[in-house]
Coordinates of N, CA and C in Angstrom, one line a residue:
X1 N 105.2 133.6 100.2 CA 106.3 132.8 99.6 C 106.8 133.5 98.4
X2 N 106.3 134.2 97.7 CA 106.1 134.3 96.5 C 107.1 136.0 96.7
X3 N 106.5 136.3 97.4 CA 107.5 137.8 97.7 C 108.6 137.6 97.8
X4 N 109.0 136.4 98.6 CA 110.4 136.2 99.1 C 111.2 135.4 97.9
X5 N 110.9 135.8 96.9 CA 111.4 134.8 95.5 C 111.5 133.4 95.8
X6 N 110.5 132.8 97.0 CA 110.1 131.6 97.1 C 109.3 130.6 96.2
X7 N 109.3 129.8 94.9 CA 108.8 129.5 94.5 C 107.7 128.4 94.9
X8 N 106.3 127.8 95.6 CA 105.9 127.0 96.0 C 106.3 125.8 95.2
X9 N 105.9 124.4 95.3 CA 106.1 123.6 94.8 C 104.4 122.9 94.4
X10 N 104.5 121.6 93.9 CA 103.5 120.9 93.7 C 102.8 120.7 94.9
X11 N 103.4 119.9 95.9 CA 102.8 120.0 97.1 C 102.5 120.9 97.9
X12 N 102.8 122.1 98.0 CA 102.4 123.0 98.7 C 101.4 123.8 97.9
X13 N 100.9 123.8 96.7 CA 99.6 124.2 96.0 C 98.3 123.5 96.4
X14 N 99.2 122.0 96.0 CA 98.0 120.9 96.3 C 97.5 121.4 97.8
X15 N 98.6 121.4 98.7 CA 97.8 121.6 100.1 C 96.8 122.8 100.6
X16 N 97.2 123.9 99.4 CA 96.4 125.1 99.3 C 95.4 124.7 98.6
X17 N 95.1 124.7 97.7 CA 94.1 123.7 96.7 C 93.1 123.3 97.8
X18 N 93.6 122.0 98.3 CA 92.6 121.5 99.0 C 92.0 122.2 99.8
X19 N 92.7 122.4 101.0 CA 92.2 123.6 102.0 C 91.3 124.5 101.4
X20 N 91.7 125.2 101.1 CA 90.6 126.4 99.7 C 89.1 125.2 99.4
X21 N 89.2 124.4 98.7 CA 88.0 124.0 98.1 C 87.1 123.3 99.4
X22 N 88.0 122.5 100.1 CA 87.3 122.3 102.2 C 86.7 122.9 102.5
X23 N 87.0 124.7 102.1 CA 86.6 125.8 102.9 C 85.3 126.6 102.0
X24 N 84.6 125.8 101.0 CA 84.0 126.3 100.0 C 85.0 128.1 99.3
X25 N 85.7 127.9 99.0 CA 87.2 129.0 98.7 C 87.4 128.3 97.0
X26 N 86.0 127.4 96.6 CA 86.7 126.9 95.0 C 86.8 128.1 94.2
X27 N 86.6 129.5 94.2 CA 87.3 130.6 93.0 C 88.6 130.2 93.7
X28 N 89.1 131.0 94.5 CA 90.8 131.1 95.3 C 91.3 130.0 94.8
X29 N 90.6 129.2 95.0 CA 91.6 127.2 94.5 C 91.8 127.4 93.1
X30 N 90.6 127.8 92.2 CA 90.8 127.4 90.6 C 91.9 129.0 90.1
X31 N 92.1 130.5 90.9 CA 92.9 131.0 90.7 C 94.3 130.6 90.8
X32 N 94.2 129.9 92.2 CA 95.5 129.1 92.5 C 96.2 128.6 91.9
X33 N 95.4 127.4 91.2 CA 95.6 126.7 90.1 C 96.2 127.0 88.8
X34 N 95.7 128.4 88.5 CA 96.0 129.4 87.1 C 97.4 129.9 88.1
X35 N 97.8 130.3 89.0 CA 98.7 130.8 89.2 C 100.2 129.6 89.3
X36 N 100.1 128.4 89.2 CA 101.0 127.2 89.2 C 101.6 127.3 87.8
X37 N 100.5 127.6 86.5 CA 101.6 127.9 84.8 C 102.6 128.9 85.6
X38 N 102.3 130.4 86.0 CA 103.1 131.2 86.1 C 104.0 131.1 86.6
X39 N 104.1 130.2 88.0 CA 105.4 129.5 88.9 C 106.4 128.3 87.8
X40 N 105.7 127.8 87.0 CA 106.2 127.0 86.2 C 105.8 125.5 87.0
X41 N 104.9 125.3 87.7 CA 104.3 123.9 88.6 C 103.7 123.8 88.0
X42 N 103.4 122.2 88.0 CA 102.2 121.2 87.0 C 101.3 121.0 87.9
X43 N 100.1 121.3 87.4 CA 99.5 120.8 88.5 C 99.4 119.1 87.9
X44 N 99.0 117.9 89.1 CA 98.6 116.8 88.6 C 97.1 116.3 89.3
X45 N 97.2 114.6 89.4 CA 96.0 114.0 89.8 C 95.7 115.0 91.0
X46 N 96.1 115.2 91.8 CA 96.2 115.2 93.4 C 95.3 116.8 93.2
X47 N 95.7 117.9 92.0 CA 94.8 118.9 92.4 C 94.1 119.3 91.4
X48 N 93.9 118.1 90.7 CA 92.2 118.1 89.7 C 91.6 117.4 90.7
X49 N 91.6 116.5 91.2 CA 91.0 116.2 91.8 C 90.2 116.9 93.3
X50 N 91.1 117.5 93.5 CA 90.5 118.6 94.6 C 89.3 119.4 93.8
X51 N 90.1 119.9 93.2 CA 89.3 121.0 92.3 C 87.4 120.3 91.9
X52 N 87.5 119.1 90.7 CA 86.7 118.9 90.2 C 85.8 118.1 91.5
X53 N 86.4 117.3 92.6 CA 85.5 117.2 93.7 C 84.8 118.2 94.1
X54 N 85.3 119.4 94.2 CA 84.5 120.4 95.1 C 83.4 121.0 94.0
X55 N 83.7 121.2 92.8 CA 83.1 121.9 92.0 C 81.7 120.9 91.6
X56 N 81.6 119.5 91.6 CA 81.3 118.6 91.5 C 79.8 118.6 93.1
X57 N 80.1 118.9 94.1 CA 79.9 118.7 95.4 C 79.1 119.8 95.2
X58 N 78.9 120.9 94.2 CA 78.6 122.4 94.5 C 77.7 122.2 93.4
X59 N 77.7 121.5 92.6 CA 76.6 121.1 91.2 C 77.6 121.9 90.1
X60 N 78.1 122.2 89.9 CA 79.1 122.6 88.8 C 79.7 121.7 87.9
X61 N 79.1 121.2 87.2 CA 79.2 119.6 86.4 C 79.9 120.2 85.0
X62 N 80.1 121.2 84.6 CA 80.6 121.8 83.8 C 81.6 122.1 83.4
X63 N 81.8 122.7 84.4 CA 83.5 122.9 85.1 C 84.3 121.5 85.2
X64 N 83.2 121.2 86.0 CA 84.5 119.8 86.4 C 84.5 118.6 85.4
X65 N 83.8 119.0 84.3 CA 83.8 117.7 82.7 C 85.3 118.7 82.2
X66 N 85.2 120.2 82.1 CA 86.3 120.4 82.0 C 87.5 120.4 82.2
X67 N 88.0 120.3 83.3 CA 88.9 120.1 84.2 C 89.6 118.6 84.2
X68 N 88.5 117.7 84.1 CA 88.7 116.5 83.5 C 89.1 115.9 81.8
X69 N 88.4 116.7 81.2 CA 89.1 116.8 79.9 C 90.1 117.3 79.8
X70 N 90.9 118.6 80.8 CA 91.8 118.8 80.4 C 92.6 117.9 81.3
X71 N 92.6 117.5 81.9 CA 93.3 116.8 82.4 C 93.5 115.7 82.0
X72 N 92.8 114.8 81.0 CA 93.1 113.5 80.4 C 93.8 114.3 79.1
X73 N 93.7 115.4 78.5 CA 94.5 115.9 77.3 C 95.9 116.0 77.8
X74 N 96.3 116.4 78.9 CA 97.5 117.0 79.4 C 98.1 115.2 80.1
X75 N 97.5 114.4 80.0 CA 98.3 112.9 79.7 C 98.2 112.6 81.2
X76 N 97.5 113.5 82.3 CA 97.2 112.3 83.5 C 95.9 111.8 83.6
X77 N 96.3 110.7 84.2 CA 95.0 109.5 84.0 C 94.2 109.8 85.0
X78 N 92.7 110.2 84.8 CA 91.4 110.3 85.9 C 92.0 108.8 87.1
X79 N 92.5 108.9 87.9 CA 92.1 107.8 89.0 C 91.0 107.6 89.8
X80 N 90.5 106.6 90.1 CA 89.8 106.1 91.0 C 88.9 106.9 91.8
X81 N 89.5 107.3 92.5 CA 88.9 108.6 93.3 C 88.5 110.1 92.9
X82 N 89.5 110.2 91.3 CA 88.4 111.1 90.4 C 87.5 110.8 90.2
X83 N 86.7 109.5 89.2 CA 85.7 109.2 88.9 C 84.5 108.9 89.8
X84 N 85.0 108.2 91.5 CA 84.2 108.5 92.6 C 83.5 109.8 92.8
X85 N 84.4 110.8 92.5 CA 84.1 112.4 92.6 C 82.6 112.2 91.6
X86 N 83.4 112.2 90.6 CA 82.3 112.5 89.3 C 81.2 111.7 89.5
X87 N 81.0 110.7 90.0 CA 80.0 109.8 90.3 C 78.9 110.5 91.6
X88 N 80.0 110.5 92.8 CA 79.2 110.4 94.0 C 78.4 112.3 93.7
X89 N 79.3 113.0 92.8 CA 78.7 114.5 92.7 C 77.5 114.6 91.9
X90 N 77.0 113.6 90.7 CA 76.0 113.8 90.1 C 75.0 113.0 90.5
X91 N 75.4 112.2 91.4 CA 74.4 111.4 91.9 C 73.6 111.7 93.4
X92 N 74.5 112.9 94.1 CA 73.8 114.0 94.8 C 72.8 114.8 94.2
X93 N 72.7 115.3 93.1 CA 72.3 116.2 92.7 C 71.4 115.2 91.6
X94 N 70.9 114.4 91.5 CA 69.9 113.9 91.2 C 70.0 113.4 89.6
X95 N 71.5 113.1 88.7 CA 71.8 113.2 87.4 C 72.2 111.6 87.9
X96 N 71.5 110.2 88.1 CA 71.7 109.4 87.8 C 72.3 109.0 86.2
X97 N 71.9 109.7 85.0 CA 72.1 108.8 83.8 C 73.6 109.4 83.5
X98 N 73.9 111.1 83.9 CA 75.4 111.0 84.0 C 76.7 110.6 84.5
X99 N 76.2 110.1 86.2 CA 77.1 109.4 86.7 C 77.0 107.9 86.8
X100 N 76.2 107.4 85.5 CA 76.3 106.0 85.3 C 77.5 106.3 83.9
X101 N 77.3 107.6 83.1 CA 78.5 107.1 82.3 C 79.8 107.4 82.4
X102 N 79.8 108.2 83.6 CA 81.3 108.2 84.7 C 81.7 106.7 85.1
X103 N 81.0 105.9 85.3 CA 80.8 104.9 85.8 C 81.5 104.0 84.5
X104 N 80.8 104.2 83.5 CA 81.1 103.4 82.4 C 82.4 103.3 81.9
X105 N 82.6 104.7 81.5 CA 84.0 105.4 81.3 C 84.9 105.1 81.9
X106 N 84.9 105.4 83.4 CA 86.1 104.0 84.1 C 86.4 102.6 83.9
X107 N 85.3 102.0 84.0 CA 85.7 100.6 83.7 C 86.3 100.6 81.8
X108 N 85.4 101.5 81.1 CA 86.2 101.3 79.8 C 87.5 102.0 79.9
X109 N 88.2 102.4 80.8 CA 89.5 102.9 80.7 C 90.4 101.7 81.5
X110 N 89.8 100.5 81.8 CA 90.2 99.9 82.9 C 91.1 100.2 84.1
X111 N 89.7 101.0 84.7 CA 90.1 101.5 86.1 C 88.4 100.5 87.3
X112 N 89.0 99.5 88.0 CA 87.9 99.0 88.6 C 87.7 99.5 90.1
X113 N 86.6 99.5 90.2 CA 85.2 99.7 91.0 C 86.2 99.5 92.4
X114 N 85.8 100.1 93.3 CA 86.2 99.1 95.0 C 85.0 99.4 95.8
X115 N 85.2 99.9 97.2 CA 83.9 99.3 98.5 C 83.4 100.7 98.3
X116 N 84.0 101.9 98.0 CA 83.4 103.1 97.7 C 82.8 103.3 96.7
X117 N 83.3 103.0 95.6 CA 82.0 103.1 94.4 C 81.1 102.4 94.3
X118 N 81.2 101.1 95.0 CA 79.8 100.2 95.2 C 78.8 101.4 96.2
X119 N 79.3 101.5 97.4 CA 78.8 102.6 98.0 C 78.1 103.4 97.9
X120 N 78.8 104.3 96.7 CA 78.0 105.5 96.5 C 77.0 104.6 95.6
X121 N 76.8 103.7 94.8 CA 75.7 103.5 93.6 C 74.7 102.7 94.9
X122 N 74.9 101.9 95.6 CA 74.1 101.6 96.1 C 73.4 102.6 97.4
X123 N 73.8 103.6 97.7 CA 73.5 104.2 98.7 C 72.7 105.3 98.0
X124 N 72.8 105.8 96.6 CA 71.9 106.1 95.8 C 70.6 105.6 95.0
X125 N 71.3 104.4 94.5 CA 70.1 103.6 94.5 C 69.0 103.9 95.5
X126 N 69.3 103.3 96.8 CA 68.4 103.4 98.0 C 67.7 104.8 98.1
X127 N 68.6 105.9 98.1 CA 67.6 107.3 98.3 C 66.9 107.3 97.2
X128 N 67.4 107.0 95.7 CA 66.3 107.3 95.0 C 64.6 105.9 94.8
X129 N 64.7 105.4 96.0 CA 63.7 104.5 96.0 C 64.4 103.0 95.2
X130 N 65.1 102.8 94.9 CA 65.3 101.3 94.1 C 65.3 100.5 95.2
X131 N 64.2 99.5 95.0 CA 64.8 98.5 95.5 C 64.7 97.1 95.2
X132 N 64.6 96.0 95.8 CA 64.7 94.6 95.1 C 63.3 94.5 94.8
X133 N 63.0 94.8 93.1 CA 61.5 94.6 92.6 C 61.2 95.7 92.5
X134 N 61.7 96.3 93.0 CA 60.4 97.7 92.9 C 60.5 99.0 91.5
X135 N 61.9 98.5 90.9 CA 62.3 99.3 89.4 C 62.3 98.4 88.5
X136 N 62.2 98.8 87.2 CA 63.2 98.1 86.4 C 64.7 98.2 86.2
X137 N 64.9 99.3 86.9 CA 66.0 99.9 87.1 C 67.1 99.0 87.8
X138 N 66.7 98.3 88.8 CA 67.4 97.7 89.9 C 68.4 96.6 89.2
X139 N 67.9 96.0 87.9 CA 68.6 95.2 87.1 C 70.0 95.4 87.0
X140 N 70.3 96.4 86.5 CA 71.2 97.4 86.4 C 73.0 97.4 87.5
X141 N 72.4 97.4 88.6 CA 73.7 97.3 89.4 C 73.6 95.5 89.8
X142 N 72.7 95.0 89.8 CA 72.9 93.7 90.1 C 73.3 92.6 89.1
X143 N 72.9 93.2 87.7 CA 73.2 92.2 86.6 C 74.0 93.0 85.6
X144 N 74.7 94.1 85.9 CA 75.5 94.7 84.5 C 76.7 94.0 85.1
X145 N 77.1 93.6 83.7 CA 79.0 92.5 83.5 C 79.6 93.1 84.0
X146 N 79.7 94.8 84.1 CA 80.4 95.7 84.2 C 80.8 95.4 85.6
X147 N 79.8 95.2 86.7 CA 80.1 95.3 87.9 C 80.3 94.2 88.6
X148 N 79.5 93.3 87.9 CA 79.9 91.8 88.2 C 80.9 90.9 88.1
X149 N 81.5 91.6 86.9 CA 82.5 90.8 86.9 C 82.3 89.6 85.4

């Protein structure tokens, strides 16, 4: 595109973006992404989100607090399905106490919970052994205000 003094747009990054990070291709995507200043395209929700999901998926928890910080610096708001990211990625990889404050951090930005974030906490819970009685832990998704309401 780029030869033909075609400038790509937002959407057609995003759809590279994603594709790329689908394909474990996250260097090519986060290049990508560095190549959108140069075009003069913003990136937004739609390809941090790619990004910090995959990087997240791959244990790179580093990257993607960054990516996230810059992305709330640069004035777009983490949605829903970012913080599912952040959540369901550290709770693969066995960082329960971090993706309880992904967890937290949403609701204090007032962004609420749906059938997927229950999901991932309870579907974790269960792999990591919790069950009714058997933690003290279990307290936690059953009685925090946060989730209850």
């Amino acid at each position: 595109m780029t030869q033909t003094s075609i400038q790509p747009d937002v959407v057609t990054c995003n759809t590279l973006i994603d594709g790329l990070c689908r394909t474990g291709e996250v260097r090519s995507a986060l290049q990508l992404r560095n190549m959108m200043r140069k075009w003069n395209c913003r990136s937004n929700v739609v390809s941090y989100f790619a990004l910090i999901d995959a990087l997240c998926k791959g244990g790179r928890f580093n990257e993607a607090k960054r990516l996230l910080e810059e992305m709330v610096s640069r004035g777009i708001s983490a949605n829903l399905t970012t913080y599912n990211s952040m959540n369901h990625g550290h709770y693969l990889h066995g960082q329960r106490e971090e993706a309880r404050k992904y967890f937290d951090e949403m609701m204090d930005r007032g962004t609420s919970p749906d059938t997927i974030t229950f999901s991932i906490l309870i579907n974790s819970h269960c792999k990591d052994g919790i069950r009714a009685g058997k933690r003290a832990g279990r307290g936690w998704l059953v009685t925090n205000p946060r989730v209850t309401g």
